[in-house]
């Protein structure tokens, strides 16, 4: 279902392995504008991984998708008070679930 | 005033600014200004140091820091503003510089600037810094924003928990700044006991404690464990994640006890502004209109000061002229100095200074307001498709003012490959220096009357905008071509912070920016314009046979010029315009008039007469504008490219690549117009 691109190891960032989502979980880029979600896990490579962790993409933290670019990509997410823009291929490495 | 600091740290006690070669005196007490991006750190720096500051590179890196100083109660402090970073651990060169500054800072007091309107965001870095040194002070800036967002920080309680002095305020308020300076004075002498220690997950913590018992400082132990967890029998991913999250969890715990908020996360005003700035149907129109407005202001605003400056310089030049006559200076040298060097230099300064003094302050205001990251956000997808990233759009915007500044600005792009693409294509964006040529030709050949006409220069601004659209289109194609061939690679990870909107201190920003620009322009005048003036004069006043060297060169280049829809004089002018693009049109006029000096006037009527008398057609004008957009960068830009890339190969490439586009496009336009004329 996920395009094979997810399996290609990129120059920096990108996914470590194929994103395996459990039931009720999905990837960040699927969160619609105005909706919230809770982080489950990160499937990102360094150095992007550390950057996301420093910003607060930790298990249990809430994320809200605030807006998207006029062309649809990237989108801006609010996490721990920081508004951060992520491209969809990077958002795809973050597994989230519905907010409790 | 000896400080018996805390943890044993590296002894590198000097801040050496390579570019200005200044070694700050050992009698000054040193302060390091640290913080995450977008907390108003620069505002704090400016408030503390006033005009006593300059920028420079951190030792050995192309990362810019600001160095300054201030005095309080007969004590002098030197301040270095290191780049804003999210953590001390990650991999970019900014983070390396920040870490280096703090770890090797010796006795220095670290002033950590945090955001009072969003403490969680900025406190994690503070905790990381406290792991390295206890000699720190925390300043929660933006207290006015915090009040507006109904977020309340308890500095006393925070200070109790963290073990360092904590103060709340805003850098915009003079009283708060004075209190901060007072606190710095006090803290510089004091030693902090019982500073907060961030605990890592159990397994990691026990390894670190073991290393500490062996006498290693905690931060060093943590670094060792983080870089090679396997050596200590720890699992890599789990340890890395655990150590990063430790600071966030600690920060959350602290904030629970010290921060109260009354409302939800984001202010209504910001959400509305963002919806407008990035909305599907509003984003691009707003960007275009804003750009046209800036062009209009620059063109209209610069006109009067330019002629004022030119008249002033001419008056001074008159006196210089008389002086040289009075000391019986030989005619050759007299003319060389007055007609050559002085005239060209004063021309360049008069034409260059006013637009830059308007454009860059406007740009800085937009940046301080927070709009520019939204531009990168809106354009990222298009740039990603062309092998670059959204931040390249910002570099191009800076290039509109001056290509050299645009090239330096490419540092904001993290990926080296994308940064190089941005640097190599930056000169395809017309800089302020090329505006006069484009606008004059537009006025002469397309009837777009300039500022003096009824429309108030709006048509001028619009025609400049159209030229820019062409520029941007070709830049995107050129970037794509590079990404396809020489600079292949996967798109990098892109994480851009969109800061909250903040009203900048307009007056202060304008003054500071105008001052910076003036210094820059005058510097460039000395290094580029003076030699330019000398060379131009020599070439047009040294005769071989009947013709000047310039005429010989023009005749030689004429066939190539004709092929491109230009002529020899035009090509010569572009070549001689290498030091400064502002001189291209005057050299063209001078060449046609066979004079030895730059002409007096550049009025539309005068230019029109000279050009049409020398066989210029619409095609010539179009080709000249196109070549002006796509030819080698000016000398200052080339030097900057060399400095930024550190490679001669890429510098040469940066000269050849746009020229290649210029030549091809001109030839095509020329052929098309000939074909058109033939058919009709």
XYZ file of C-alpha atoms in Angstrom:
780
model
C 0.000 0.000 0.000
C 2.762 2.439 0.879
C 4.728 3.287 -2.220
C 8.055 1.518 -2.600
C 9.735 4.894 -2.221
C 9.471 4.486 1.540
C 11.952 1.682 1.335
C 14.618 3.667 -0.455
C 17.203 4.864 2.020
C 17.592 8.564 1.399
C 20.611 10.785 1.705
C 19.365 12.112 5.022
C 16.192 11.526 6.943
C 13.720 9.244 5.318
C 12.443 5.996 6.706
C 14.518 3.329 8.382
C 12.325 0.459 7.463
C 8.991 -0.058 5.891
C 6.338 1.627 7.978
C 4.320 -1.033 9.673
C 1.228 0.461 11.257
C -0.886 -1.371 13.761
C -4.637 -1.144 13.794
C -5.865 2.348 14.644
C -2.527 3.868 13.756
C -1.633 5.820 10.680
C 1.092 8.100 9.425
C 1.317 11.808 10.119
C 0.799 13.066 6.590
C -2.718 11.651 6.716
C -3.741 14.016 9.509
C -6.071 16.590 8.008
C -5.809 20.324 8.570
C -7.308 21.270 11.908
C -7.123 17.736 13.316
C -5.000 16.465 16.194
C -3.178 13.184 16.803
C -0.840 11.520 19.320
C 2.636 10.310 18.398
C 3.237 6.582 18.579
C 6.687 6.110 17.120
C 9.314 7.503 14.770
C 10.625 5.612 11.811
C 13.064 8.323 10.746
C 16.763 8.163 10.063
C 19.343 10.469 11.606
C 19.899 13.415 11.490
C 16.224 14.175 10.920
C 15.336 11.820 13.747
C 17.217 13.844 16.346
C 15.751 17.071 14.976
C 12.203 15.673 15.360
C 12.943 14.383 18.858
C 14.341 17.741 19.938
C 11.181 19.417 18.708
C 9.009 17.085 20.726
C 7.884 14.259 18.443
C 7.904 11.850 21.378
C 5.581 8.980 22.122
C 2.485 10.351 23.790
C 2.888 13.953 22.652
C 0.056 15.709 20.854
C 0.418 17.127 17.345
C -2.009 19.335 15.499
C -1.958 19.946 11.759
C -2.435 23.698 11.474
C -2.206 24.396 7.766
C -0.977 23.188 4.435
C 0.917 24.897 1.654
C -1.164 26.139 -1.320
C 0.257 23.286 -3.392
C -0.608 20.757 -0.686
C 2.904 20.018 0.516
C 4.569 20.713 2.983
C 2.200 20.948 5.922
C 2.718 22.776 9.182
C 2.328 20.948 12.493
C 2.081 22.407 15.966
C 4.063 20.385 18.499
C 4.939 21.597 22.012
C 4.278 25.156 20.967
C 6.499 25.094 17.876
C 4.965 25.364 14.409
C 7.101 23.188 12.162
C 6.716 22.592 8.419
C 7.337 19.025 7.232
C 7.264 17.538 3.760
C 4.941 14.600 3.276
C 7.751 12.099 2.807
C 9.156 13.091 6.190
C 5.730 13.200 7.844
C 5.188 9.690 6.522
C 7.924 8.429 8.869
C 5.962 9.465 11.957
C 3.346 6.996 13.187
C 0.432 8.511 15.072
C -2.946 7.509 16.448
C -6.097 9.352 17.328
C -5.938 11.613 20.342
C -7.245 10.020 23.498
C 37.070 39.100 39.689
C 38.211 35.516 39.410
C 35.507 32.949 38.917
C 36.004 29.612 40.549
C 33.749 27.871 38.194
C 32.169 24.656 38.697
C 32.925 21.871 36.242
C 36.401 21.742 34.722
C 36.055 22.865 31.135
C 38.235 23.506 28.140
C 40.532 26.450 28.413
C 40.035 28.111 25.035
C 39.373 31.577 26.342
C 39.609 33.601 23.172
C 36.966 34.480 20.673
C 38.833 35.063 17.497
C 36.949 36.730 14.719
C 38.761 35.629 11.606
C 37.282 38.087 9.205
C 37.902 41.190 11.289
C 40.899 39.717 13.040
C 39.870 40.997 16.425
C 40.933 39.305 19.580
C 38.729 40.498 22.388
C 40.724 41.805 25.308
C 41.292 39.475 28.207
C 40.196 42.209 30.617
C 36.652 42.019 29.310
C 34.374 39.498 30.915
C 32.806 37.229 28.399
C 29.177 36.407 27.907
C 27.778 33.833 25.515
C 24.275 34.457 24.278
C 22.484 31.191 23.569
C 18.952 30.070 22.807
C 16.712 28.209 20.384
C 15.779 30.018 17.144
C 13.039 32.657 17.185
C 13.189 33.710 20.823
C 14.308 37.234 20.076
C 17.947 36.510 20.853
C 19.149 39.099 18.344
C 16.861 41.687 19.892
C 18.416 40.954 23.275
C 21.875 41.209 21.730
C 21.055 44.511 20.075
C 19.501 45.845 23.250
C 22.584 44.953 25.272
C 25.255 46.099 22.849
C 23.625 48.952 20.939
C 25.827 49.898 18.026
C 28.947 48.390 19.556
C 28.809 45.207 17.542
C 29.931 43.550 14.350
C 29.393 40.184 12.708
C 32.059 37.707 11.856
C 32.701 34.032 11.388
C 33.244 31.577 14.181
C 36.792 30.226 14.042
C 37.198 27.927 11.108
C 33.553 27.764 10.085
C 31.297 29.640 7.720
C 28.812 30.211 10.493
C 28.167 33.788 11.353
C 28.200 35.090 14.905
C 27.694 38.586 16.175
C 30.298 40.058 18.523
C 29.629 43.062 20.687
C 30.197 44.638 24.057
C 28.555 46.744 26.720
C 29.522 48.448 29.956
C 27.643 48.473 33.214
C 28.888 50.181 36.389
C 32.460 50.452 35.122
C 32.618 46.809 34.129
C 33.045 45.827 30.530
C 31.425 42.752 29.105
C 31.982 41.258 25.684
C 29.085 39.357 24.196
C 29.050 36.755 21.478
C 25.728 35.832 19.936
C 26.001 32.232 18.773
C 23.538 30.778 16.241
C 20.165 29.654 17.523
C 19.956 25.864 17.772
C 17.404 23.353 19.001
C 19.953 21.256 20.824
C 23.665 20.998 21.435
C 23.831 17.484 20.059
C 22.645 17.481 16.480
C 24.715 17.526 13.353
C 24.590 20.854 11.558
C 27.519 23.268 11.646
C 25.473 25.785 13.663
C 24.954 23.256 16.408
C 28.627 22.352 16.331
C 29.568 26.013 16.795
C 27.067 26.452 19.622
C 28.360 23.370 21.387
C 31.955 24.398 20.879
C 31.295 27.875 22.246
C 29.687 26.596 25.416
C 31.944 23.644 26.095
C 35.109 25.613 25.464
C 33.862 28.857 26.909
C 36.063 28.762 30.000
C 34.862 31.316 32.536
C 32.156 32.782 30.372
C 28.695 33.386 31.669
C 26.053 31.855 29.433
C 22.981 34.027 29.013
C 20.233 31.673 27.917
C 17.354 33.430 26.203
C 14.008 31.661 26.423
C 10.538 32.408 25.156
C 8.138 33.399 27.937
C 5.153 32.865 25.650
C 6.155 29.257 25.076
C 8.598 28.085 27.767
C 8.493 24.373 26.863
C 9.940 25.063 23.462
C 12.991 26.895 24.696
C 13.723 25.306 28.044
C 15.100 22.011 26.702
C 18.177 23.740 25.323
C 18.609 25.492 28.664
C 18.687 22.104 30.390
C 21.286 20.851 27.946
C 23.404 23.927 28.570
C 23.100 23.476 32.341
C 24.550 20.012 31.913
C 27.727 21.629 30.591
C 28.014 24.653 32.842
C 26.364 25.996 35.955
C 27.589 29.508 35.280
C 24.414 30.633 33.562
C 21.524 33.065 33.700
C 18.135 32.507 32.103
C 16.208 35.390 30.586
C 12.612 34.713 29.599
C 12.173 37.168 26.744
C 8.930 38.202 25.014
C 7.024 38.763 28.251
C 4.658 41.073 26.355
C 3.814 38.204 23.983
C 3.358 35.917 26.970
C 0.883 38.325 28.515
C -1.035 38.490 25.263
C -1.145 34.697 25.037
C -2.076 34.435 28.718
C 0.946 32.322 29.632
C 2.521 32.954 33.040
C 5.998 31.866 34.089
C 7.035 31.948 37.751
C 10.698 33.038 37.613
C 11.285 32.587 41.346
C 10.077 28.997 41.422
C 11.937 28.265 38.180
C 15.105 29.658 39.717
C 14.678 27.463 42.796
C 14.327 24.329 40.730
C 17.050 25.100 38.207
C 19.558 26.590 40.632
C 20.418 29.538 38.408
C 19.088 33.125 38.335
C 15.955 33.478 36.228
C 14.461 36.776 35.100
C 11.388 37.634 33.046
C 11.033 40.597 30.724
C 11.210 41.852 27.165
C 14.205 43.156 25.257
C 12.009 45.934 23.882
C 11.701 47.507 27.318
C 14.664 49.587 28.515
C 13.944 48.891 32.175
C 13.921 45.148 31.653
C 17.211 45.371 29.784
C 18.763 47.365 32.632
C 17.568 44.759 35.146
C 19.114 42.100 32.955
C 22.445 43.906 32.846
C 22.331 44.248 36.636
C 21.655 40.547 37.005
C 24.497 39.697 34.609
C 26.871 41.773 36.734
C 25.797 39.964 39.870
C 25.791 36.512 38.299
C 29.220 36.996 36.757
C 30.731 36.984 40.232
C 28.648 34.296 41.790
C 28.895 30.586 41.744
C 25.732 28.543 41.423
C 25.243 25.595 43.708
C 22.813 22.805 43.254
C 22.144 23.318 39.576
C 19.440 21.070 38.127
C 20.693 17.802 36.698
C 18.690 16.142 33.956
C 18.345 12.444 34.638
C 18.631 10.008 31.768
C 16.819 6.653 31.509
C 18.022 4.135 34.095
C 20.476 2.114 32.044
C 22.093 5.158 30.469
C 22.202 7.001 33.772
C 24.100 4.203 35.504
C 26.747 4.161 32.780
C 27.141 7.930 33.020
C 27.380 7.813 36.822
C 30.111 5.225 36.482
C 32.074 7.485 34.158
C 31.541 10.441 36.490
C 32.988 8.456 39.369
C 36.107 8.009 37.284
C 36.419 11.802 37.258
C 34.877 12.645 33.899
C 32.593 15.713 33.771
C 28.951 14.795 33.263
C 28.537 16.444 29.869
C 31.618 14.687 28.528
C 30.362 11.340 29.812
C 26.991 11.964 28.206
C 28.635 12.835 24.904
C 30.726 9.675 24.970
C 27.714 7.517 25.662
C 25.627 9.268 23.003
C 28.172 8.883 20.243
C 29.055 5.248 20.952
C 26.506 3.525 23.174
C 27.585 0.050 22.043
C 30.914 0.536 23.789
C 29.099 0.550 27.096
C 26.785 -2.312 26.291
C 23.812 -0.122 25.480
C 21.464 -0.456 22.529
C 22.044 2.346 20.015
C 18.584 3.525 18.948
C 17.031 3.141 22.387
C 19.856 5.098 24.023
C 19.859 7.900 21.453
C 16.115 8.351 21.689
C 16.150 8.044 25.447
C 18.835 10.676 25.891
C 17.073 13.116 23.586
C 13.723 12.633 25.288
C 15.203 12.960 28.762
C 15.480 16.707 28.340
C 11.955 17.014 27.045
C 10.493 14.998 29.909
C 12.481 16.986 32.463
C 11.355 20.206 30.801
C 7.707 19.151 30.920
C 8.015 18.297 34.610
C 9.533 21.682 35.399
C 6.969 23.561 33.358
C 4.136 21.762 35.119
C 5.333 23.294 38.366
C 6.219 26.768 37.106
C 4.040 27.663 34.127
C 0.333 28.368 34.053
C -1.686 29.006 30.946
C -5.190 30.289 30.606
C -6.042 29.598 27.009
C -5.397 27.147 24.197
C -2.176 26.902 22.291
C -2.267 29.366 19.478
C -3.429 32.960 19.189
C -6.349 33.717 16.899
C -4.479 36.493 15.188
C -1.687 34.183 14.105
C -4.074 31.551 12.802
C -5.956 34.084 10.694
C -2.768 35.614 9.307
C -1.452 32.172 8.417
C -4.669 31.216 6.689
C -4.336 34.316 4.547
C -0.609 34.029 3.857
C -0.708 30.359 2.911
C -4.253 29.940 1.666
C -4.774 28.248 -1.667
C -6.084 31.332 -3.435
C -4.494 34.076 -1.406
C -0.883 32.995 -0.923
C 0.578 33.728 -4.363
C -1.355 36.913 -5.112
C -0.245 38.345 -1.779
C 3.379 37.417 -2.461
C 3.261 38.995 -5.904
C 1.575 42.168 -4.703
C 4.025 42.515 -1.841
C 6.930 42.151 -4.238
C 5.523 44.734 -6.638
C 4.997 47.067 -3.707
C 8.604 46.662 -2.598
C 9.834 47.276 -6.138
C 7.695 50.367 -6.398
C 8.950 51.745 -3.098
C 12.553 51.006 -4.034
C 12.342 52.516 -7.500
C 10.338 55.557 -6.495
C 12.137 56.144 -3.238
C 15.618 55.847 -4.678
C 15.179 58.273 -7.522
C 15.469 61.528 -5.624
C 18.296 60.526 -3.260
C 20.272 59.161 -6.228
C 20.210 62.462 -8.098
C 20.903 64.278 -4.845
C 23.981 62.162 -4.219
C 25.153 62.533 -7.791
C 24.875 66.312 -7.589
C 26.701 66.321 -4.295
C 29.529 64.206 -5.675
C 29.715 66.361 -8.795
C 30.093 69.453 -6.656
C 32.870 67.850 -4.641
C 34.362 66.573 -7.877
C 34.434 70.130 -9.180
C 36.589 71.188 -6.241
C 38.849 68.189 -6.690
C 39.189 69.156 -10.349
C 40.220 72.703 -9.473
C 42.647 71.438 -6.881
C 44.404 69.196 -9.383
C 44.637 72.069 -11.867
C 46.125 74.306 -9.224
C 48.941 71.880 -8.485
C 49.651 71.524 -12.197
C 48.824 67.888 -12.335
C 49.686 66.393 -15.754
C 46.584 66.242 -17.976
C 46.729 62.490 -18.389
C 46.706 61.799 -14.654
C 44.248 64.622 -14.004
C 41.724 63.138 -16.388
C 42.405 59.623 -15.102
C 41.648 60.627 -11.535
C 38.721 62.965 -12.108
C 37.013 61.602 -15.190
C 37.923 58.001 -14.597
C 38.225 56.901 -11.030
C 36.255 59.597 -9.224
C 33.408 59.865 -11.700
C 32.798 56.132 -11.944
C 33.055 55.604 -8.205
C 30.656 58.444 -7.431
C 28.273 57.179 -10.103
C 28.240 53.707 -8.618
C 27.705 54.952 -5.078
C 24.882 57.334 -6.120
C 23.112 54.648 -8.092
C 23.767 51.796 -5.692
C 23.242 53.243 -2.230
C 19.639 54.578 -2.221
C 17.905 51.459 -3.609
C 19.813 49.173 -1.278
C 19.123 51.461 1.657
C 15.421 51.016 0.924
C 15.203 47.425 -0.250
C 17.138 45.710 2.527
C 15.457 47.452 5.466
C 12.062 46.522 3.984
C 13.243 42.967 3.608
C 14.554 42.884 7.178
C 11.194 44.145 8.439
C 9.425 41.317 6.634
C 11.877 38.856 8.100
C 11.479 40.151 11.659
C 7.722 40.113 11.265
C 7.895 36.409 10.456
C 6.501 36.480 6.917
C 9.537 35.148 5.058
C 9.395 31.548 6.344
C 5.823 31.472 5.022
C 7.214 32.302 1.572
C 9.610 29.359 1.799
C 6.681 27.251 2.992
C 4.519 28.236 0.021
C 7.194 27.676 -2.592
C 8.872 24.552 -1.246
C 7.014 22.118 -3.464
C 8.025 23.883 -6.690
C 11.618 24.132 -5.584
C 11.725 20.531 -4.435
C 10.617 19.529 -7.924
C 13.532 21.515 -9.334
C 16.063 19.931 -7.030
C 16.187 22.690 -4.440
C 14.118 23.616 -1.426
C 11.807 26.413 -0.327
C 14.582 28.305 1.410
C 16.139 28.942 -1.998
C 13.273 31.367 -2.637
C 14.479 33.420 0.305
C 18.030 33.482 -1.072
C 16.627 34.654 -4.373
C 14.771 37.442 -2.587
C 18.003 38.574 -0.988
C 19.642 38.335 -4.389
C 17.132 40.894 -5.612
C 18.856 43.380 -3.375
C 22.399 42.232 -3.996
C 23.584 38.905 -5.370
C 26.530 38.787 -3.001
C 24.140 39.024 -0.052
C 21.950 36.374 -1.668
C 24.869 33.981 -1.993
C 25.828 34.474 1.657
C 22.195 33.961 2.567
C 22.296 30.482 1.049
C 23.785 29.342 4.344
C 20.254 28.870 5.630
C 19.959 25.824 3.373
C 21.095 22.754 5.285
C 21.828 20.343 2.467
C 25.194 21.116 0.814
C 23.920 19.953 -2.562
C 20.842 22.190 -2.474
C 22.914 25.058 -1.131
C 25.247 24.791 -4.109
C 22.348 24.799 -6.540
C 21.024 27.941 -4.883
C 24.442 29.628 -5.004
C 25.086 28.793 -8.656
C 21.727 30.127 -9.836
C 21.466 33.155 -7.563
C 22.924 35.582 -10.084
C 20.090 34.906 -12.514
C 17.939 37.072 -10.288
C 18.437 40.751 -11.179
C 20.064 42.677 -8.369
C 19.399 46.327 -7.530
C 22.338 47.302 -9.708
C 20.647 45.986 -12.823
C 17.334 47.724 -12.208
C 18.367 51.051 -13.820
C 19.388 49.332 -17.057
C 16.169 47.328 -17.227
C 13.951 50.266 -16.321
C 15.644 52.700 -18.720
C 15.389 50.288 -21.614
C 11.770 49.584 -20.695
C 11.117 53.315 -20.748
C 12.864 53.916 -24.054
C 11.601 50.946 -26.018
C 8.385 49.907 -24.364
C 7.047 53.290 -23.542
C 6.949 52.453 -19.869
C 7.445 55.866 -18.482
C 9.396 56.075 -15.312
C 8.810 57.638 -11.956
C 8.161 61.136 -13.226
C 5.170 60.004 -15.255
C 1.572 60.144 -14.169
C 1.232 56.573 -12.980
C 3.767 57.290 -10.251
C 6.124 54.548 -11.243
C 3.611 51.762 -10.844
C 4.106 50.634 -14.437
C 7.845 50.594 -13.845
C 7.374 48.357 -10.848
C 5.089 46.096 -12.836
C 7.510 45.764 -15.751
C 10.284 44.938 -13.306
C 8.008 42.284 -11.880
C 7.465 40.749 -15.313
C 11.202 40.642 -15.889
C 11.519 38.952 -12.519
C 8.967 36.317 -13.514
C 11.144 35.460 -16.500
C 14.147 35.353 -14.191
C 12.468 33.000 -11.754
C 11.286 30.691 -14.540
C 14.794 30.357 -15.946
C 16.268 29.961 -12.436
C 13.931 27.044 -11.781
C 14.867 25.436 -15.100
C 18.550 26.011 -14.442
C 18.220 24.459 -10.973
C 16.400 21.479 -12.392
C 19.101 21.030 -15.006
C 21.787 21.049 -12.327
C 19.855 18.579 -10.200
C 19.533 16.318 -13.228
C 23.135 16.359 -14.230
C 26.003 17.711 -12.187
C 24.383 17.854 -8.772
C 22.285 14.715 -8.617
C 20.874 13.553 -5.337
C 17.786 12.781 -3.309
C 15.743 15.604 -1.813
C 16.962 16.327 1.694
C 14.856 16.379 4.791
C 13.246 19.707 5.255
C 12.136 21.009 8.622
C 11.343 24.688 8.734
C 10.072 26.489 11.795
C 7.302 29.000 11.218
C 7.702 31.485 14.050
C 4.779 33.407 15.547
C 4.145 36.794 13.991
C 5.801 39.600 15.891
C 5.670 43.328 15.284
C 9.245 44.442 14.751
C 10.579 47.637 16.263
C 10.270 49.472 12.980
C 12.311 52.569 13.717
C 15.244 50.738 15.219
C 15.322 48.060 12.529
C 15.300 50.658 9.769
C 18.104 52.680 11.282
C 20.273 49.656 11.896
C 19.654 48.264 8.434
C 20.315 51.533 6.631
C 23.547 51.900 8.574
C 24.661 48.355 7.678
C 23.842 48.867 4.023
C 25.721 52.160 3.833
C 28.825 50.574 5.267
C 28.532 47.689 2.819
C 28.059 49.956 -0.200
C 30.953 52.202 0.700
C 33.137 49.149 1.200
C 32.182 47.842 -2.185
C 32.784 51.248 -3.734
C 36.334 51.139 -2.572
C 37.100 47.593 -3.614
C 35.201 47.356 -6.885
C 34.367 50.794 -8.175
C 37.785 52.410 -7.958
C 39.556 49.770 -10.056
C 36.554 49.751 -12.392
C 36.856 53.469 -12.945
C 40.561 53.124 -13.576
C 40.196 50.342 -16.131
C 37.317 51.988 -17.982
C 39.198 55.234 -18.317
C 42.390 53.547 -19.469
C 40.642 51.473 -22.107
C 38.778 54.399 -23.562
C 41.614 56.889 -23.465
C 44.603 54.879 -24.599
C 44.777 54.972 -28.370
C 46.286 52.431 -30.697
C 46.262 53.901 -34.132
C 43.029 55.821 -34.613
C 40.901 54.005 -32.172
C 40.878 53.601 -28.431
C 41.493 50.194 -26.914
C 37.810 50.031 -26.119
C 36.855 50.563 -29.746
C 39.297 47.866 -30.811
C 37.811 45.444 -28.325
C 34.314 46.331 -29.466
C 35.190 45.716 -33.086
C 36.676 42.364 -32.152
C 33.587 41.282 -30.263
C 31.128 42.652 -32.768
C 30.516 39.466 -34.797
C 29.730 37.518 -31.638
C 27.527 40.362 -30.475
C 25.601 40.511 -33.728
C 24.835 36.812 -33.490
C 23.280 37.426 -30.112
C 21.250 40.410 -31.243
C 23.705 42.752 -29.555
C 26.888 44.424 -30.739
C 30.511 44.738 -29.742
C 30.058 47.799 -27.568
C 27.308 46.125 -25.550
C 29.416 43.046 -24.950
C 32.379 45.177 -23.948
C 30.158 47.054 -21.542
C 29.066 43.830 -19.880
C 32.650 42.672 -19.609
C 33.787 45.979 -18.154
C 30.755 45.887 -15.918
C 32.210 42.919 -14.078
C 33.112 44.967 -10.978
C 29.695 46.594 -10.845
C 26.595 46.047 -12.954
C 25.582 49.673 -12.463
C 28.182 50.761 -14.998
C 26.911 48.728 -17.956
C 24.494 51.290 -19.389
C 26.827 54.271 -18.919
C 29.644 52.362 -20.639
C 27.365 51.563 -23.564
C 26.515 55.244 -23.927
C 30.147 56.252 -23.537
C 31.173 53.744 -26.178
C 28.679 55.083 -28.688
C 29.620 58.676 -28.010
C 33.282 57.743 -28.376
C 33.914 59.850 -25.381
C 36.490 59.147 -22.752
C 34.150 59.746 -19.865
C 30.808 58.575 -18.588
C 28.033 60.774 -19.992
C 26.448 63.526 -17.946
C 22.892 62.490 -18.343
C 20.975 59.293 -18.346
C 17.619 60.852 -19.036
C 15.259 58.759 -21.100
C 15.317 61.212 -23.992
C 19.096 61.335 -24.143
C 19.442 57.561 -23.961
C 16.777 57.118 -26.587
C 18.614 59.415 -29.001
C 21.968 57.733 -28.555
C 20.695 54.196 -28.795
C 18.490 54.628 -31.824
C 21.247 56.541 -33.561
C 23.400 53.464 -33.125
C 21.068 50.971 -34.642
C 19.193 49.726 -31.610
C 15.904 47.982 -32.259
C 13.341 46.389 -30.015
C 15.215 43.119 -30.416
C 18.426 44.699 -29.223
C 16.670 46.006 -26.136
C 15.108 42.638 -25.344
C 18.403 40.814 -25.859
C 20.237 43.316 -23.699
C 17.742 42.881 -20.889
C 17.945 39.106 -21.223
C 21.731 39.127 -21.218
C 21.724 41.467 -18.260
C 19.744 38.835 -16.381
C 21.819 35.853 -17.474
C 25.498 36.634 -17.524
C 28.468 36.207 -15.210
C 28.087 37.427 -11.628
C 29.696 40.689 -10.590
C 33.136 40.611 -9.003
C 31.863 40.946 -5.431
C 29.500 38.024 -5.974
C 32.249 35.897 -7.498
C 34.461 36.531 -4.495
C 31.560 35.642 -2.212
C 30.924 32.414 -4.132
C 34.570 31.500 -3.699
C 34.349 32.208 0.015
C 31.160 30.231 0.507
C 32.049 27.214 -1.609
C 35.784 27.252 -0.933
C 36.248 25.905 -4.441
C 37.723 27.585 -7.494
C 36.047 25.049 -9.739
C 32.552 26.010 -8.612
C 33.377 29.714 -8.759
C 34.350 29.415 -12.401
C 31.244 27.345 -13.010
C 29.107 30.019 -11.363
C 30.452 32.465 -13.972
C 29.990 30.189 -16.964
C 26.607 28.659 -16.150
C 24.385 31.767 -16.315
C 26.359 33.086 -19.294
C 25.581 29.878 -21.125
C 21.868 30.536 -20.648
C 22.263 34.162 -21.647
C 24.059 33.384 -24.881
C 21.634 30.663 -25.925
C 18.551 32.724 -25.106
C 19.857 35.793 -26.919
C 20.728 33.818 -30.025
C 17.277 32.239 -30.040
C 15.521 35.576 -29.609
C 17.649 37.113 -32.335
C 16.968 34.303 -34.785
C 13.276 34.317 -34.021
C 12.981 38.038 -34.567
C 14.906 37.825 -37.841
C 12.648 35.011 -38.971
C 9.597 37.025 -37.955
C 10.791 40.072 -39.875
C 11.542 37.942 -42.904
C 8.114 36.424 -42.926
C 6.401 39.755 -42.545
